């Protein structure tokens, strides 16, 4: 079921795109239509423009709800791995054990405006700095939705072995950022702080924003980049008003709060 193509020894950077249909806030968003194709297809088109990554695997779940997603990805000729629905860290680790890349580029399937140049910049910075994990999102300066993390494969496998908390396993990388773990963490920052911009898709309003951007740019410029979206927002500032009321990384914050609440219940006399 998960026969993945063997990655060549020279291929040190493997992009793993996590995605599932059963999103809690906007179910089915990865298959929602964006400019005439599923959102996940539009995102893969953009990832494939990266010059740094050597391979791409979509990591989804074995849940039947993800059957249409797996079929859509396979039709593109992209490798699919299917694993745990909620233990996303295990999905990543399983792909790494199978393909044995040196580094993993972690991407999430709710970012159809991902910029391949940003992927390449973070990956290049990671290699130059010889970091365990390099992120442009943990200390954000890029728009929400251009998130990239690059992780040494051995660090990710160590996290998989040692991480126990539910939110660490659902959100893949929190264990690596814990200063008690002593991983070498490097942050990649934009020249100016754009972290107040929201380009991810978690809510219906986010999807409306992304559709508006693709409707304005895709037909005449299918390889548009971050700077083209910024220019569009300068010309049409009303687009940014579609989804500004939502909080960045709300899903992670909710998972941490749930974990803390559960631990307090256990500690009660």
PDB file of C-alpha atoms in Angstrom:
ATOM      1  CA  UNK A   1       0.000   0.000   0.000  1.00  0.00           C
ATOM      2  CA  UNK A   2       2.896   2.330   0.802  1.00  0.00           C
ATOM      3  CA  UNK A   3       5.462   1.272  -1.794  1.00  0.00           C
ATOM      4  CA  UNK A   4       7.480   4.461  -2.005  1.00  0.00           C
ATOM      5  CA  UNK A   5      10.086   5.124  -4.699  1.00  0.00           C
ATOM      6  CA  UNK A   6      13.606   4.708  -3.377  1.00  0.00           C
ATOM      7  CA  UNK A   7      15.345   8.037  -2.985  1.00  0.00           C
ATOM      8  CA  UNK A   8      18.787   8.194  -4.536  1.00  0.00           C
ATOM      9  CA  UNK A   9      21.831   8.764  -2.266  1.00  0.00           C
ATOM     10  CA  UNK A  10      22.370  12.202  -3.815  1.00  0.00           C
ATOM     11  CA  UNK A  11      18.821  13.181  -2.882  1.00  0.00           C
ATOM     12  CA  UNK A  12      19.291  14.694   0.527  1.00  0.00           C
ATOM     13  CA  UNK A  13      16.201  16.918   0.742  1.00  0.00           C
ATOM     14  CA  UNK A  14      12.846  15.138   0.787  1.00  0.00           C
ATOM     15  CA  UNK A  15       9.693  17.249   1.003  1.00  0.00           C
ATOM     16  CA  UNK A  16       6.903  15.628   2.999  1.00  0.00           C
ATOM     17  CA  UNK A  17       3.530  17.298   2.604  1.00  0.00           C
ATOM     18  CA  UNK A  18       1.070  16.332   5.331  1.00  0.00           C
ATOM     19  CA  UNK A  19      -2.601  16.474   4.405  1.00  0.00           C
ATOM     20  CA  UNK A  20      -5.923  14.957   5.307  1.00  0.00           C
ATOM     21  CA  UNK A  21      -9.560  15.458   4.354  1.00  0.00           C
ATOM     22  CA  UNK A  22     -10.951  15.398   7.900  1.00  0.00           C
ATOM     23  CA  UNK A  23      -9.833  18.847   9.005  1.00  0.00           C
ATOM     24  CA  UNK A  24     -11.618  19.871  12.194  1.00  0.00           C
ATOM     25  CA  UNK A  25     -12.247  23.491  11.189  1.00  0.00           C
ATOM     26  CA  UNK A  26     -12.805  23.175   7.432  1.00  0.00           C
ATOM     27  CA  UNK A  27     -13.390  19.532   6.442  1.00  0.00           C
ATOM     28  CA  UNK A  28     -12.514  18.704   2.855  1.00  0.00           C
ATOM     29  CA  UNK A  29     -10.487  21.863   2.319  1.00  0.00           C
ATOM     30  CA  UNK A  30      -7.596  20.050   0.621  1.00  0.00           C
ATOM     31  CA  UNK A  31      -9.965  18.963  -2.158  1.00  0.00           C
ATOM     32  CA  UNK A  32     -11.826  22.279  -2.432  1.00  0.00           C
ATOM     33  CA  UNK A  33     -11.789  23.836  -5.881  1.00  0.00           C
ATOM     34  CA  UNK A  34      -9.190  26.544  -6.443  1.00  0.00           C
ATOM     35  CA  UNK A  35      -8.962  27.911  -9.989  1.00  0.00           C
ATOM     36  CA  UNK A  36     -10.392  24.719 -11.449  1.00  0.00           C
ATOM     37  CA  UNK A  37      -8.387  22.115  -9.518  1.00  0.00           C
ATOM     38  CA  UNK A  38      -8.266  20.759  -5.948  1.00  0.00           C
ATOM     39  CA  UNK A  39      -6.432  22.996  -3.492  1.00  0.00           C
ATOM     40  CA  UNK A  40      -3.833  20.283  -2.839  1.00  0.00           C
ATOM     41  CA  UNK A  41      -3.072  20.091  -6.575  1.00  0.00           C
ATOM     42  CA  UNK A  42      -2.450  23.827  -6.725  1.00  0.00           C
ATOM     43  CA  UNK A  43      -0.093  23.526  -3.766  1.00  0.00           C
ATOM     44  CA  UNK A  44       1.828  20.621  -5.313  1.00  0.00           C
ATOM     45  CA  UNK A  45       2.237  22.604  -8.527  1.00  0.00           C
ATOM     46  CA  UNK A  46       3.995  25.285  -6.517  1.00  0.00           C
ATOM     47  CA  UNK A  47       6.140  22.869  -4.481  1.00  0.00           C
ATOM     48  CA  UNK A  48       7.360  21.271  -7.704  1.00  0.00           C
ATOM     49  CA  UNK A  49       8.849  24.643  -8.710  1.00  0.00           C
ATOM     50  CA  UNK A  50      11.390  24.336  -5.897  1.00  0.00           C
ATOM     51  CA  UNK A  51      14.964  23.891  -7.122  1.00  0.00           C
ATOM     52  CA  UNK A  52      16.261  22.499  -3.814  1.00  0.00           C
ATOM     53  CA  UNK A  53      14.019  19.569  -2.987  1.00  0.00           C
ATOM     54  CA  UNK A  54      14.928  16.192  -4.451  1.00  0.00           C
ATOM     55  CA  UNK A  55      11.664  14.355  -3.899  1.00  0.00           C
ATOM     56  CA  UNK A  56       8.093  14.784  -2.674  1.00  0.00           C
ATOM     57  CA  UNK A  57       5.835  12.475  -0.671  1.00  0.00           C
ATOM     58  CA  UNK A  58       2.322  13.295   0.494  1.00  0.00           C
ATOM     59  CA  UNK A  59       1.729  11.785   3.939  1.00  0.00           C
ATOM     60  CA  UNK A  60      -1.945  11.232   4.658  1.00  0.00           C
ATOM     61  CA  UNK A  61      -3.919   8.818   6.806  1.00  0.00           C
ATOM     62  CA  UNK A  62      -5.303   5.320   6.395  1.00  0.00           C
ATOM     63  CA  UNK A  63      -8.771   6.571   7.296  1.00  0.00           C
ATOM     64  CA  UNK A  64     -11.319   5.912   4.498  1.00  0.00           C
ATOM     65  CA  UNK A  65     -12.093   9.624   4.428  1.00  0.00           C
ATOM     66  CA  UNK A  66      -8.667  10.140   2.847  1.00  0.00           C
ATOM     67  CA  UNK A  67      -9.234   7.687  -0.008  1.00  0.00           C
ATOM     68  CA  UNK A  68     -10.248  10.467  -2.455  1.00  0.00           C
ATOM     69  CA  UNK A  69      -7.200  12.495  -1.451  1.00  0.00           C
ATOM     70  CA  UNK A  70      -4.840   9.552  -1.981  1.00  0.00           C
ATOM     71  CA  UNK A  71      -6.381   8.907  -5.400  1.00  0.00           C
ATOM     72  CA  UNK A  72      -6.002  12.565  -6.386  1.00  0.00           C
ATOM     73  CA  UNK A  73      -2.329  12.587  -5.385  1.00  0.00           C
ATOM     74  CA  UNK A  74      -1.557   9.283  -7.098  1.00  0.00           C
ATOM     75  CA  UNK A  75      -3.113  10.611 -10.330  1.00  0.00           C
ATOM     76  CA  UNK A  76      -0.498  13.380 -10.279  1.00  0.00           C
ATOM     77  CA  UNK A  77       2.314  10.829 -10.154  1.00  0.00           C
ATOM     78  CA  UNK A  78       3.278  11.888  -6.632  1.00  0.00           C
ATOM     79  CA  UNK A  79       4.151   9.266  -4.015  1.00  0.00           C
ATOM     80  CA  UNK A  80       1.594   8.754  -1.221  1.00  0.00           C
ATOM     81  CA  UNK A  81       2.215   7.367   2.252  1.00  0.00           C
ATOM     82  CA  UNK A  82      -0.781   6.460   4.426  1.00  0.00           C
ATOM     83  CA  UNK A  83      -0.423   6.093   8.169  1.00  0.00           C
ATOM     84  CA  UNK A  84      -1.921   7.198  11.470  1.00  0.00           C
ATOM     85  CA  UNK A  85      -4.738   9.739  11.377  1.00  0.00           C
ATOM     86  CA  UNK A  86      -3.623  11.669  14.467  1.00  0.00           C
ATOM     87  CA  UNK A  87       0.013  10.632  15.030  1.00  0.00           C
ATOM     88  CA  UNK A  88       1.446  12.784  12.250  1.00  0.00           C
ATOM     89  CA  UNK A  89       4.992  12.511  13.625  1.00  0.00           C
ATOM     90  CA  UNK A  90       4.787   8.755  13.088  1.00  0.00           C
ATOM     91  CA  UNK A  91       3.771   9.378   9.456  1.00  0.00           C
ATOM     92  CA  UNK A  92       6.896  11.460   8.911  1.00  0.00           C
ATOM     93  CA  UNK A  93       9.180   9.005  10.688  1.00  0.00           C
ATOM     94  CA  UNK A  94       7.817   6.074   8.689  1.00  0.00           C
ATOM     95  CA  UNK A  95       8.570   7.845   5.403  1.00  0.00           C
ATOM     96  CA  UNK A  96      12.073   8.726   6.631  1.00  0.00           C
ATOM     97  CA  UNK A  97      12.801   5.138   7.639  1.00  0.00           C
ATOM     98  CA  UNK A  98      11.642   3.933   4.234  1.00  0.00           C
ATOM     99  CA  UNK A  99      13.440   6.456   2.035  1.00  0.00           C
ATOM    100  CA  UNK A 100      16.369   7.477   4.263  1.00  0.00           C
ATOM    101  CA  UNK A 101      16.819  11.096   3.169  1.00  0.00           C
ATOM    102  CA  UNK A 102      19.319  13.274   4.990  1.00  0.00           C
ATOM    103  CA  UNK A 103      16.853  16.109   5.590  1.00  0.00           C
ATOM    104  CA  UNK A 104      13.079  16.559   5.528  1.00  0.00           C
ATOM    105  CA  UNK A 105      11.270  19.654   4.285  1.00  0.00           C
ATOM    106  CA  UNK A 106       8.039  19.738   6.281  1.00  0.00           C
ATOM    107  CA  UNK A 107       5.041  21.323   4.538  1.00  0.00           C
ATOM    108  CA  UNK A 108       1.352  21.311   5.439  1.00  0.00           C
ATOM    109  CA  UNK A 109      -1.531  20.830   3.025  1.00  0.00           C
ATOM    110  CA  UNK A 110      -3.377  24.019   3.918  1.00  0.00           C
ATOM    111  CA  UNK A 111      -0.879  26.382   2.264  1.00  0.00           C
ATOM    112  CA  UNK A 112      -1.701  26.637  -1.464  1.00  0.00           C
ATOM    113  CA  UNK A 113       0.150  29.976  -1.719  1.00  0.00           C
ATOM    114  CA  UNK A 114       3.448  28.422  -0.596  1.00  0.00           C
ATOM    115  CA  UNK A 115       6.346  30.093  -2.404  1.00  0.00           C
ATOM    116  CA  UNK A 116       8.992  27.773  -3.913  1.00  0.00           C
ATOM    117  CA  UNK A 117      11.599  30.500  -3.537  1.00  0.00           C
ATOM    118  CA  UNK A 118      10.893  30.624   0.191  1.00  0.00           C
ATOM    119  CA  UNK A 119      11.194  26.836   0.398  1.00  0.00           C
ATOM    120  CA  UNK A 120      14.582  27.066  -1.292  1.00  0.00           C
ATOM    121  CA  UNK A 121      15.779  29.926   0.897  1.00  0.00           C
ATOM    122  CA  UNK A 122      14.934  28.093   4.122  1.00  0.00           C
ATOM    123  CA  UNK A 123      16.463  24.852   2.839  1.00  0.00           C
ATOM    124  CA  UNK A 124      19.658  26.584   1.754  1.00  0.00           C
ATOM    125  CA  UNK A 125      19.949  28.359   5.111  1.00  0.00           C
ATOM    126  CA  UNK A 126      19.467  25.036   6.893  1.00  0.00           C
ATOM    127  CA  UNK A 127      22.286  23.378   4.982  1.00  0.00           C
ATOM    128  CA  UNK A 128      24.673  26.299   5.412  1.00  0.00           C
ATOM    129  CA  UNK A 129      24.003  26.525   9.155  1.00  0.00           C
ATOM    130  CA  UNK A 130      24.147  22.742   9.665  1.00  0.00           C
ATOM    131  CA  UNK A 131      21.109  22.991  11.897  1.00  0.00           C
ATOM    132  CA  UNK A 132      18.968  20.221  13.341  1.00  0.00           C
ATOM    133  CA  UNK A 133      15.860  22.193  12.433  1.00  0.00           C
ATOM    134  CA  UNK A 134      15.417  25.426  10.514  1.00  0.00           C
ATOM    135  CA  UNK A 135      12.101  27.275  10.508  1.00  0.00           C
ATOM    136  CA  UNK A 136      10.586  30.432   9.094  1.00  0.00           C
ATOM    137  CA  UNK A 137       7.445  29.888  11.188  1.00  0.00           C
ATOM    138  CA  UNK A 138       8.393  29.269  14.823  1.00  0.00           C
ATOM    139  CA  UNK A 139       9.408  32.938  15.127  1.00  0.00           C
ATOM    140  CA  UNK A 140       7.227  34.123  12.230  1.00  0.00           C
ATOM    141  CA  UNK A 141       8.036  36.992   9.904  1.00  0.00           C
ATOM    142  CA  UNK A 142       6.522  35.524   6.707  1.00  0.00           C
ATOM    143  CA  UNK A 143       2.776  35.460   5.982  1.00  0.00           C
ATOM    144  CA  UNK A 144       0.929  32.652   7.706  1.00  0.00           C
ATOM    145  CA  UNK A 145       0.706  30.053   4.932  1.00  0.00           C
ATOM    146  CA  UNK A 146       4.305  30.300   3.731  1.00  0.00           C
ATOM    147  CA  UNK A 147       5.544  28.081   6.567  1.00  0.00           C
ATOM    148  CA  UNK A 148       8.577  25.879   5.931  1.00  0.00           C
ATOM    149  CA  UNK A 149      10.535  23.690   8.334  1.00  0.00           C
ATOM    150  CA  UNK A 150      13.651  21.748   7.350  1.00  0.00           C
ATOM    151  CA  UNK A 151      14.709  18.982   9.734  1.00  0.00           C
ATOM    152  CA  UNK A 152      17.685  16.665   9.893  1.00  0.00           C
ATOM    153  CA  UNK A 153      16.349  13.149   9.419  1.00  0.00           C
ATOM    154  CA  UNK A 154      18.155  11.794  12.480  1.00  0.00           C
ATOM    155  CA  UNK A 155      16.695  14.594  14.644  1.00  0.00           C
ATOM    156  CA  UNK A 156      13.190  13.798  13.409  1.00  0.00           C
ATOM    157  CA  UNK A 157      13.668  10.098  14.178  1.00  0.00           C
ATOM    158  CA  UNK A 158      14.904  10.971  17.662  1.00  0.00           C
ATOM    159  CA  UNK A 159      11.790  13.077  18.210  1.00  0.00           C
ATOM    160  CA  UNK A 160       9.632  10.173  17.043  1.00  0.00           C
ATOM    161  CA  UNK A 161      11.307   7.861  19.554  1.00  0.00           C
ATOM    162  CA  UNK A 162      11.113  10.235  22.507  1.00  0.00           C
ATOM    163  CA  UNK A 163       8.094  12.534  22.048  1.00  0.00           C
ATOM    164  CA  UNK A 164       5.176  11.342  24.194  1.00  0.00           C
ATOM    165  CA  UNK A 165       2.677  14.196  24.421  1.00  0.00           C
ATOM    166  CA  UNK A 166      -0.264  14.185  22.029  1.00  0.00           C
ATOM    167  CA  UNK A 167       0.359  17.709  20.719  1.00  0.00           C
ATOM    168  CA  UNK A 168       4.020  16.853  20.052  1.00  0.00           C
ATOM    169  CA  UNK A 169       2.967  13.956  17.880  1.00  0.00           C
ATOM    170  CA  UNK A 170       0.068  15.693  16.138  1.00  0.00           C
ATOM    171  CA  UNK A 171       2.084  18.816  15.283  1.00  0.00           C
ATOM    172  CA  UNK A 172       5.362  16.988  14.493  1.00  0.00           C
ATOM    173  CA  UNK A 173       8.016  19.491  15.564  1.00  0.00           C
ATOM    174  CA  UNK A 174       7.245  20.948  19.057  1.00  0.00           C
ATOM    175  CA  UNK A 175       9.580  18.416  20.689  1.00  0.00           C
ATOM    176  CA  UNK A 176      12.466  19.732  18.585  1.00  0.00           C
ATOM    177  CA  UNK A 177      11.932  23.315  19.770  1.00  0.00           C
ATOM    178  CA  UNK A 178      11.954  22.426  23.476  1.00  0.00           C
ATOM    179  CA  UNK A 179      15.207  23.975  24.800  1.00  0.00           C
ATOM    180  CA  UNK A 180      15.610  21.066  27.217  1.00  0.00           C
ATOM    181  CA  UNK A 181      16.186  18.783  24.206  1.00  0.00           C
ATOM    182  CA  UNK A 182      19.264  20.722  23.012  1.00  0.00           C
ATOM    183  CA  UNK A 183      18.583  20.563  19.298  1.00  0.00           C
ATOM    184  CA  UNK A 184      20.283  23.201  17.164  1.00  0.00           C
ATOM    185  CA  UNK A 185      17.388  25.405  16.028  1.00  0.00           C
ATOM    186  CA  UNK A 186      17.893  28.145  13.430  1.00  0.00           C
ATOM    187  CA  UNK A 187      15.312  30.725  12.368  1.00  0.00           C
ATOM    188  CA  UNK A 188      14.996  32.144   8.872  1.00  0.00           C
ATOM    189  CA  UNK A 189      13.460  35.617   8.757  1.00  0.00           C
ATOM    190  CA  UNK A 190      11.960  37.812   6.050  1.00  0.00           C
ATOM    191  CA  UNK A 191      13.572  41.214   5.368  1.00  0.00           C
ATOM    192  CA  UNK A 192      10.442  42.859   6.815  1.00  0.00           C
ATOM    193  CA  UNK A 193       7.843  41.471   9.205  1.00  0.00           C
ATOM    194  CA  UNK A 194       4.876  40.164   7.214  1.00  0.00           C
ATOM    195  CA  UNK A 195       3.607  37.832   9.942  1.00  0.00           C
ATOM    196  CA  UNK A 196       0.330  39.738  10.242  1.00  0.00           C
ATOM    197  CA  UNK A 197      -0.772  38.511   6.816  1.00  0.00           C
ATOM    198  CA  UNK A 198      -2.907  35.374   6.703  1.00  0.00           C
ATOM    199  CA  UNK A 199      -2.562  33.213   3.585  1.00  0.00           C
ATOM    200  CA  UNK A 200      -3.292  29.773   5.057  1.00  0.00           C
ATOM    201  CA  UNK A 201      -6.617  27.911   4.757  1.00  0.00           C
ATOM    202  CA  UNK A 202      -8.334  26.910   7.995  1.00  0.00           C
ATOM    203  CA  UNK A 203     -11.638  28.748   7.728  1.00  0.00           C
ATOM    204  CA  UNK A 204     -14.184  29.430   4.940  1.00  0.00           C
ATOM    205  CA  UNK A 205     -12.968  33.033   4.827  1.00  0.00           C
ATOM    206  CA  UNK A 206      -9.401  31.811   4.233  1.00  0.00           C
ATOM    207  CA  UNK A 207     -10.590  29.749   1.298  1.00  0.00           C
ATOM    208  CA  UNK A 208     -12.390  32.795  -0.122  1.00  0.00           C
ATOM    209  CA  UNK A 209      -9.160  34.790   0.162  1.00  0.00           C
ATOM    210  CA  UNK A 210      -7.054  32.129  -1.572  1.00  0.00           C
ATOM    211  CA  UNK A 211      -9.610  31.734  -4.362  1.00  0.00           C
ATOM    212  CA  UNK A 212      -9.577  35.487  -4.908  1.00  0.00           C
ATOM    213  CA  UNK A 213      -5.785  35.514  -5.197  1.00  0.00           C
ATOM    214  CA  UNK A 214      -5.733  32.628  -7.681  1.00  0.00           C
ATOM    215  CA  UNK A 215      -8.594  34.159  -9.690  1.00  0.00           C
ATOM    216  CA  UNK A 216      -6.613  37.377  -9.983  1.00  0.00           C
ATOM    217  CA  UNK A 217      -3.183  35.905 -10.759  1.00  0.00           C
ATOM    218  CA  UNK A 218      -3.180  32.264 -11.872  1.00  0.00           C
ATOM    219  CA  UNK A 219      -4.469  32.518 -15.442  1.00  0.00           C
ATOM    220  CA  UNK A 220      -1.905  35.127 -16.522  1.00  0.00           C
ATOM    221  CA  UNK A 221       0.905  34.127 -14.162  1.00  0.00           C
ATOM    222  CA  UNK A 222       0.640  30.498 -12.979  1.00  0.00           C
ATOM    223  CA  UNK A 223       4.080  30.659 -11.344  1.00  0.00           C
ATOM    224  CA  UNK A 224       3.325  33.763  -9.285  1.00  0.00           C
ATOM    225  CA  UNK A 225       5.377  34.340  -6.153  1.00  0.00           C
ATOM    226  CA  UNK A 226       4.971  36.047  -2.788  1.00  0.00           C
ATOM    227  CA  UNK A 227       5.875  39.449  -4.205  1.00  0.00           C
ATOM    228  CA  UNK A 228       3.064  39.190  -6.757  1.00  0.00           C
ATOM    229  CA  UNK A 229       0.524  38.483  -4.003  1.00  0.00           C
ATOM    230  CA  UNK A 230       1.863  41.437  -2.011  1.00  0.00           C
ATOM    231  CA  UNK A 231       1.471  43.653  -5.074  1.00  0.00           C
ATOM    232  CA  UNK A 232      -2.086  42.407  -5.562  1.00  0.00           C
ATOM    233  CA  UNK A 233      -2.906  43.260  -1.947  1.00  0.00           C
ATOM    234  CA  UNK A 234      -1.500  46.738  -2.481  1.00  0.00           C
ATOM    235  CA  UNK A 235      -3.824  47.166  -5.451  1.00  0.00           C
ATOM    236  CA  UNK A 236      -6.789  45.462  -3.753  1.00  0.00           C
ATOM    237  CA  UNK A 237      -6.397  45.912   0.016  1.00  0.00           C
ATOM    238  CA  UNK A 238      -9.976  44.780   0.610  1.00  0.00           C
ATOM    239  CA  UNK A 239      -8.872  41.186   0.007  1.00  0.00           C
ATOM    240  CA  UNK A 240      -6.916  41.161   3.261  1.00  0.00           C
ATOM    241  CA  UNK A 241     -10.082  42.052   5.154  1.00  0.00           C
ATOM    242  CA  UNK A 242     -11.625  38.679   4.276  1.00  0.00           C
ATOM    243  CA  UNK A 243      -9.833  36.713   6.994  1.00  0.00           C
ATOM    244  CA  UNK A 244      -7.935  39.044   9.329  1.00  0.00           C
ATOM    245  CA  UNK A 245      -9.981  38.144  12.433  1.00  0.00           C
ATOM    246  CA  UNK A 246      -8.413  34.700  12.862  1.00  0.00           C
ATOM    247  CA  UNK A 247      -5.465  33.839  15.125  1.00  0.00           C
ATOM    248  CA  UNK A 248      -2.217  32.390  13.807  1.00  0.00           C
ATOM    249  CA  UNK A 249      -1.471  28.778  14.844  1.00  0.00           C
ATOM    250  CA  UNK A 250      -4.827  28.411  16.592  1.00  0.00           C
ATOM    251  CA  UNK A 251      -4.766  24.645  16.097  1.00  0.00           C
ATOM    252  CA  UNK A 252      -1.452  24.218  17.906  1.00  0.00           C
ATOM    253  CA  UNK A 253      -2.560  26.513  20.724  1.00  0.00           C
ATOM    254  CA  UNK A 254      -5.750  24.489  21.126  1.00  0.00           C
ATOM    255  CA  UNK A 255      -3.825  21.196  21.220  1.00  0.00           C
ATOM    256  CA  UNK A 256      -1.438  22.499  23.891  1.00  0.00           C
ATOM    257  CA  UNK A 257      -4.361  23.775  25.994  1.00  0.00           C
ATOM    258  CA  UNK A 258      -6.115  20.413  25.727  1.00  0.00           C
ATOM    259  CA  UNK A 259      -2.921  18.614  26.747  1.00  0.00           C
ATOM    260  CA  UNK A 260      -2.456  20.875  29.768  1.00  0.00           C
ATOM    261  CA  UNK A 261      -6.085  20.432  30.818  1.00  0.00           C
ATOM    262  CA  UNK A 262      -5.804  16.641  30.580  1.00  0.00           C
ATOM    263  CA  UNK A 263      -2.624  16.627  32.665  1.00  0.00           C
ATOM    264  CA  UNK A 264      -4.267  18.785  35.350  1.00  0.00           C
ATOM    265  CA  UNK A 265      -7.162  16.322  35.558  1.00  0.00           C
ATOM    266  CA  UNK A 266      -4.712  13.451  36.084  1.00  0.00           C
ATOM    267  CA  UNK A 267      -2.928  15.410  38.831  1.00  0.00           C
ATOM    268  CA  UNK A 268      -6.123  16.126  40.774  1.00  0.00           C
ATOM    269  CA  UNK A 269      -6.315  14.369  44.178  1.00  0.00           C
TER     270      UNK A 269
END
